[in-house]
N, C-alpha and C. Protein backbone atom coordinates (compact mmCIF):
# COMPACT_ATOMS: atom_id res chain seq x y z
N MET A 1 121.73 102.57 108.35
CA MET A 1 121.28 102.29 107.00
C MET A 1 121.04 103.62 106.28
N SER A 2 121.70 103.82 105.19
CA SER A 2 121.52 105.05 104.43
C SER A 2 120.26 104.94 103.56
N PRO A 3 119.57 106.06 103.34
CA PRO A 3 118.36 106.02 102.52
C PRO A 3 118.66 105.52 101.10
N ARG A 4 117.70 104.78 100.54
CA ARG A 4 117.84 104.31 99.17
C ARG A 4 116.48 104.39 98.48
N ILE A 5 116.53 104.59 97.18
CA ILE A 5 115.33 104.72 96.35
C ILE A 5 114.81 103.34 95.98
N GLY A 6 113.50 103.20 95.90
CA GLY A 6 112.89 101.94 95.48
C GLY A 6 111.54 102.19 94.83
N LEU A 7 110.88 101.10 94.46
CA LEU A 7 109.55 101.16 93.86
C LEU A 7 108.58 100.35 94.69
N ALA A 8 107.33 100.76 94.69
CA ALA A 8 106.26 100.00 95.34
C ALA A 8 105.05 100.07 94.42
N ARG A 9 104.18 99.07 94.54
CA ARG A 9 102.96 99.04 93.73
C ARG A 9 101.76 99.03 94.68
N VAL A 10 100.75 99.83 94.36
CA VAL A 10 99.55 99.93 95.18
C VAL A 10 98.65 98.73 94.91
N SER A 11 98.18 98.13 96.00
CA SER A 11 97.25 97.02 95.92
C SER A 11 96.05 97.36 96.80
N GLY A 12 94.88 97.34 96.25
CA GLY A 12 93.68 97.64 97.03
C GLY A 12 93.18 99.06 96.80
N ARG A 13 92.07 99.38 97.50
CA ARG A 13 91.39 100.66 97.29
C ARG A 13 91.49 101.60 98.49
N SER A 14 92.29 101.26 99.49
CA SER A 14 92.29 102.03 100.73
C SER A 14 92.81 103.46 100.59
N MET A 15 93.55 103.77 99.52
CA MET A 15 94.10 105.11 99.37
C MET A 15 93.44 105.91 98.25
N GLU A 16 92.31 105.41 97.72
CA GLU A 16 91.57 106.18 96.71
C GLU A 16 90.99 107.42 97.37
N PRO A 17 90.89 108.52 96.70
CA PRO A 17 91.11 108.74 95.28
C PRO A 17 92.55 109.14 94.93
N VAL A 18 93.41 109.31 95.92
CA VAL A 18 94.79 109.76 95.65
C VAL A 18 95.58 108.70 94.89
N LEU A 19 95.48 107.45 95.34
CA LEU A 19 96.18 106.34 94.69
C LEU A 19 95.18 105.29 94.29
N ARG A 20 95.45 104.63 93.15
CA ARG A 20 94.56 103.58 92.67
C ARG A 20 95.30 102.26 92.57
N GLU A 21 94.54 101.19 92.56
CA GLU A 21 95.10 99.84 92.36
C GLU A 21 96.04 99.85 91.16
N GLY A 22 97.24 99.33 91.35
CA GLY A 22 98.20 99.23 90.26
C GLY A 22 99.13 100.42 90.10
N ASP A 23 98.85 101.53 90.79
CA ASP A 23 99.76 102.68 90.70
C ASP A 23 101.15 102.27 91.18
N ARG A 24 102.16 102.82 90.51
CA ARG A 24 103.55 102.57 90.90
C ARG A 24 104.07 103.81 91.63
N LEU A 25 104.79 103.56 92.73
CA LEU A 25 105.27 104.65 93.57
C LEU A 25 106.79 104.65 93.65
N LEU A 26 107.37 105.82 93.63
CA LEU A 26 108.79 106.00 93.89
C LEU A 26 108.90 106.25 95.39
N VAL A 27 109.68 105.42 96.10
CA VAL A 27 109.76 105.52 97.56
C VAL A 27 111.21 105.67 98.00
N LEU A 28 111.38 106.24 99.19
CA LEU A 28 112.70 106.39 99.78
C LEU A 28 112.74 105.58 101.07
N HIS A 29 113.46 104.45 101.02
CA HIS A 29 113.62 103.59 102.19
C HIS A 29 114.55 104.27 103.19
N GLY A 30 114.22 104.17 104.46
CA GLY A 30 115.08 104.73 105.50
C GLY A 30 114.85 106.21 105.78
N ALA A 31 113.90 106.83 105.09
CA ALA A 31 113.60 108.25 105.33
C ALA A 31 112.67 108.39 106.53
N ARG A 32 112.76 109.51 107.20
CA ARG A 32 111.87 109.77 108.34
C ARG A 32 110.55 110.33 107.83
N PRO A 33 109.45 109.76 108.27
CA PRO A 33 108.15 110.29 107.84
C PRO A 33 107.85 111.63 108.51
N ARG A 34 106.95 112.37 107.92
CA ARG A 34 106.43 113.60 108.50
C ARG A 34 104.91 113.50 108.45
N PRO A 35 104.22 114.16 109.37
CA PRO A 35 102.76 114.13 109.34
C PRO A 35 102.22 114.57 107.98
N GLY A 36 101.25 113.82 107.49
CA GLY A 36 100.62 114.12 106.21
C GLY A 36 101.24 113.40 105.02
N ARG A 37 102.42 112.81 105.20
CA ARG A 37 103.10 112.12 104.09
C ARG A 37 102.58 110.70 103.93
N LEU A 38 102.64 110.19 102.71
CA LEU A 38 102.31 108.80 102.44
C LEU A 38 103.54 107.96 102.76
N VAL A 39 103.30 106.80 103.39
CA VAL A 39 104.40 105.92 103.78
C VAL A 39 104.06 104.48 103.41
N VAL A 40 105.10 103.66 103.33
CA VAL A 40 104.95 102.21 103.19
C VAL A 40 105.31 101.63 104.55
N ALA A 41 104.43 100.81 105.10
CA ALA A 41 104.65 100.27 106.44
C ALA A 41 104.30 98.79 106.50
N GLN A 42 104.99 98.09 107.39
CA GLN A 42 104.63 96.71 107.70
C GLN A 42 103.50 96.79 108.72
N LEU A 43 102.30 96.41 108.30
CA LEU A 43 101.14 96.51 109.16
C LEU A 43 101.13 95.37 110.17
N PRO A 44 100.65 95.62 111.40
CA PRO A 44 100.63 94.57 112.42
C PRO A 44 99.72 93.42 112.01
N PRO A 45 100.01 92.20 112.49
CA PRO A 45 99.16 91.06 112.15
C PRO A 45 97.74 91.23 112.67
N GLY A 46 96.80 90.66 111.95
CA GLY A 46 95.40 90.71 112.36
C GLY A 46 94.96 89.34 112.86
N PRO A 47 93.67 89.18 113.14
CA PRO A 47 93.16 87.90 113.63
C PRO A 47 93.39 86.75 112.64
N ALA A 48 93.44 87.07 111.34
CA ALA A 48 93.63 86.04 110.32
C ALA A 48 95.11 85.79 110.03
N GLY A 49 96.00 86.48 110.72
CA GLY A 49 97.43 86.28 110.49
C GLY A 49 98.11 87.54 109.99
N PRO A 50 99.30 87.37 109.40
CA PRO A 50 100.08 88.53 108.96
C PRO A 50 99.37 89.34 107.89
N ARG A 51 99.60 90.64 107.93
CA ARG A 51 99.10 91.54 106.89
C ARG A 51 100.27 91.89 105.98
N PRO A 52 99.99 92.21 104.72
CA PRO A 52 101.08 92.62 103.82
C PRO A 52 101.53 94.04 104.15
N MET A 53 102.59 94.47 103.49
CA MET A 53 102.99 95.87 103.59
C MET A 53 101.84 96.71 103.06
N GLY A 54 101.70 97.91 103.57
CA GLY A 54 100.62 98.76 103.11
C GLY A 54 101.07 100.19 102.90
N VAL A 55 100.37 100.89 102.03
CA VAL A 55 100.60 102.32 101.83
C VAL A 55 99.51 103.04 102.62
N LYS A 56 99.93 103.92 103.51
CA LYS A 56 99.00 104.67 104.36
C LYS A 56 99.50 106.10 104.51
N ARG A 57 98.66 106.95 105.07
CA ARG A 57 99.05 108.33 105.36
C ARG A 57 99.45 108.41 106.83
N ALA A 58 100.67 108.88 107.10
CA ALA A 58 101.13 109.09 108.48
C ALA A 58 100.49 110.38 108.97
N THR A 59 99.55 110.28 109.90
CA THR A 59 98.82 111.48 110.31
C THR A 59 99.48 112.19 111.48
N HIS A 60 99.93 111.44 112.47
CA HIS A 60 100.64 112.08 113.57
C HIS A 60 101.51 111.07 114.31
N ARG A 61 102.49 111.62 115.01
CA ARG A 61 103.48 110.84 115.74
C ARG A 61 103.14 110.90 117.23
N ARG A 62 103.30 109.76 117.90
CA ARG A 62 103.06 109.70 119.34
C ARG A 62 104.22 108.99 120.00
N VAL A 63 104.47 109.30 121.25
CA VAL A 63 105.46 108.56 122.03
C VAL A 63 104.68 107.77 123.06
N VAL A 64 104.81 106.43 123.00
CA VAL A 64 104.11 105.53 123.92
C VAL A 64 105.17 104.74 124.67
N ASP A 65 105.24 104.93 125.99
CA ASP A 65 106.23 104.24 126.82
C ASP A 65 107.64 104.41 126.27
N GLY A 66 107.98 105.61 125.82
CA GLY A 66 109.31 105.89 125.30
C GLY A 66 109.53 105.45 123.87
N ASP A 67 108.54 104.80 123.26
CA ASP A 67 108.61 104.32 121.88
C ASP A 67 107.92 105.31 120.94
N VAL A 68 108.58 105.68 119.84
CA VAL A 68 107.94 106.54 118.84
C VAL A 68 107.02 105.67 118.00
N ARG A 69 105.78 106.11 117.84
CA ARG A 69 104.79 105.39 117.04
C ARG A 69 104.07 106.36 116.12
N TRP A 70 103.60 105.82 114.99
CA TRP A 70 102.89 106.62 114.00
C TRP A 70 101.46 106.14 113.87
N TRP A 71 100.54 107.09 113.79
CA TRP A 71 99.14 106.79 113.50
C TRP A 71 99.00 106.81 111.99
N LEU A 72 98.56 105.69 111.40
CA LEU A 72 98.46 105.55 109.95
C LEU A 72 96.99 105.50 109.54
N ALA A 73 96.64 106.26 108.51
CA ALA A 73 95.25 106.35 108.08
C ALA A 73 95.10 106.02 106.60
N SER A 74 93.96 105.42 106.28
CA SER A 74 93.57 105.20 104.88
C SER A 74 92.86 106.45 104.40
N ASP A 75 93.09 106.86 103.16
CA ASP A 75 92.35 107.99 102.60
C ASP A 75 90.90 107.59 102.30
N ASN A 76 90.66 106.29 102.11
CA ASN A 76 89.34 105.75 101.84
C ASN A 76 89.01 104.79 102.98
N PRO A 77 88.57 105.33 104.14
CA PRO A 77 88.41 104.48 105.32
C PRO A 77 87.42 103.33 105.17
N GLY A 78 86.50 103.44 104.21
CA GLY A 78 85.55 102.36 104.00
C GLY A 78 86.15 101.16 103.30
N ALA A 79 87.35 101.31 102.75
CA ALA A 79 87.94 100.22 101.96
C ALA A 79 89.29 99.78 102.49
N GLY A 80 89.63 100.13 103.72
CA GLY A 80 90.95 99.74 104.20
C GLY A 80 91.02 99.61 105.70
N THR A 81 92.06 98.95 106.14
CA THR A 81 92.35 98.79 107.56
C THR A 81 93.48 99.75 107.91
N ASP A 82 93.32 100.47 109.02
CA ASP A 82 94.35 101.42 109.41
C ASP A 82 94.47 101.46 110.92
N SER A 83 95.08 102.50 111.46
CA SER A 83 95.33 102.58 112.91
C SER A 83 94.05 102.63 113.74
N ARG A 84 92.91 102.90 113.12
CA ARG A 84 91.65 102.81 113.87
C ARG A 84 91.40 101.37 114.28
N THR A 85 91.95 100.41 113.53
CA THR A 85 91.80 98.99 113.83
C THR A 85 92.97 98.46 114.65
N PHE A 86 94.21 98.74 114.21
CA PHE A 86 95.38 98.12 114.86
C PHE A 86 96.19 99.07 115.74
N GLY A 87 95.76 100.33 115.88
CA GLY A 87 96.47 101.27 116.74
C GLY A 87 97.72 101.83 116.07
N PRO A 88 98.46 102.66 116.79
CA PRO A 88 99.67 103.25 116.21
C PRO A 88 100.74 102.18 116.01
N VAL A 89 101.56 102.35 114.97
CA VAL A 89 102.63 101.37 114.68
C VAL A 89 103.97 101.94 115.10
N ARG A 90 104.88 101.06 115.46
CA ARG A 90 106.23 101.49 115.84
C ARG A 90 106.90 102.18 114.66
N ALA A 91 107.76 103.13 114.96
CA ALA A 91 108.46 103.88 113.91
C ALA A 91 109.23 102.94 112.99
N GLY A 92 109.77 101.84 113.53
CA GLY A 92 110.53 100.89 112.72
C GLY A 92 109.68 100.15 111.70
N ALA A 93 108.35 100.14 111.89
CA ALA A 93 107.46 99.48 110.94
C ALA A 93 107.26 100.32 109.68
N VAL A 94 107.56 101.62 109.77
CA VAL A 94 107.48 102.50 108.60
C VAL A 94 108.78 102.33 107.83
N VAL A 95 108.71 101.64 106.70
CA VAL A 95 109.93 101.27 105.97
C VAL A 95 110.32 102.24 104.87
N ALA A 96 109.37 103.07 104.40
CA ALA A 96 109.70 103.99 103.31
C ALA A 96 108.70 105.15 103.29
N VAL A 97 109.15 106.25 102.72
CA VAL A 97 108.29 107.42 102.50
C VAL A 97 108.06 107.53 100.99
N VAL A 98 106.81 107.78 100.60
CA VAL A 98 106.48 107.90 99.18
C VAL A 98 106.94 109.27 98.68
N LEU A 99 107.72 109.26 97.60
CA LEU A 99 108.20 110.50 96.99
C LEU A 99 107.29 110.97 95.86
N ALA A 100 106.79 110.01 95.06
CA ALA A 100 105.97 110.37 93.90
C ALA A 100 105.21 109.17 93.38
N ARG A 101 104.11 109.45 92.70
CA ARG A 101 103.38 108.42 91.95
C ARG A 101 103.89 108.50 90.52
N LEU A 102 104.30 107.38 89.98
CA LEU A 102 104.81 107.36 88.62
C LEU A 102 103.65 107.34 87.63
N PRO A 103 103.84 107.93 86.45
CA PRO A 103 102.77 107.94 85.45
C PRO A 103 102.39 106.51 85.07
N ARG A 104 101.12 106.35 84.79
CA ARG A 104 100.64 105.03 84.34
C ARG A 104 101.21 104.73 82.98
N ARG A 105 101.52 103.47 82.76
CA ARG A 105 102.02 103.05 81.45
C ARG A 105 100.84 102.97 80.49
N ARG A 106 101.05 103.47 79.32
CA ARG A 106 100.00 103.36 78.29
C ARG A 106 100.24 102.10 77.51
N ARG A 107 99.19 101.44 77.20
CA ARG A 107 99.30 100.23 76.37
C ARG A 107 99.05 100.65 74.93
N TRP A 108 100.06 100.49 74.12
CA TRP A 108 99.96 100.90 72.73
C TRP A 108 99.48 99.74 71.89
N ALA A 109 98.54 100.03 71.03
CA ALA A 109 98.04 99.01 70.10
C ALA A 109 99.08 98.82 69.01
N SER A 110 99.09 97.65 68.46
CA SER A 110 100.01 97.36 67.37
C SER A 110 99.47 98.02 66.11
N HIS A 111 100.29 98.83 65.47
CA HIS A 111 99.88 99.53 64.25
C HIS A 111 100.69 98.99 63.08
N ARG A 112 100.28 97.88 62.59
CA ARG A 112 100.97 97.30 61.43
C ARG A 112 100.30 97.79 60.16
N ARG A 113 101.13 98.09 59.20
CA ARG A 113 100.58 98.51 57.91
C ARG A 113 100.05 97.30 57.18
N ARG A 114 98.89 97.47 56.64
CA ARG A 114 98.31 96.38 55.83
C ARG A 114 98.66 96.61 54.38
N ARG A 115 99.05 95.58 53.73
CA ARG A 115 99.36 95.68 52.29
C ARG A 115 98.10 95.42 51.48
N ALA A 116 97.91 96.23 50.46
CA ALA A 116 96.71 96.09 49.62
C ALA A 116 96.86 95.00 48.61
């Protein structure tokens, strides 16, 4: 699979202050993560069932029983679930690397001229 560009939207507070709820991210699917980079990953299921995709920081790579795994961390550990809860994730669960945060859209007020 060749790398391709995509978009992702931040949901939740786990990556504050770097990323905020609603931020839009430019991501590269199929790219190899590096320690310290932000990634989009399929998080392992929890006791309540499947978890959504999440944006986390790939802190370090480990090899467990011949399998490459990544330790994923929240920048705001008080507001998110990360590898401290679910352990390292398989390299295949990391689906994209974050390239950039896109500027927030400004909401422009309607400026209609009033006739006297």
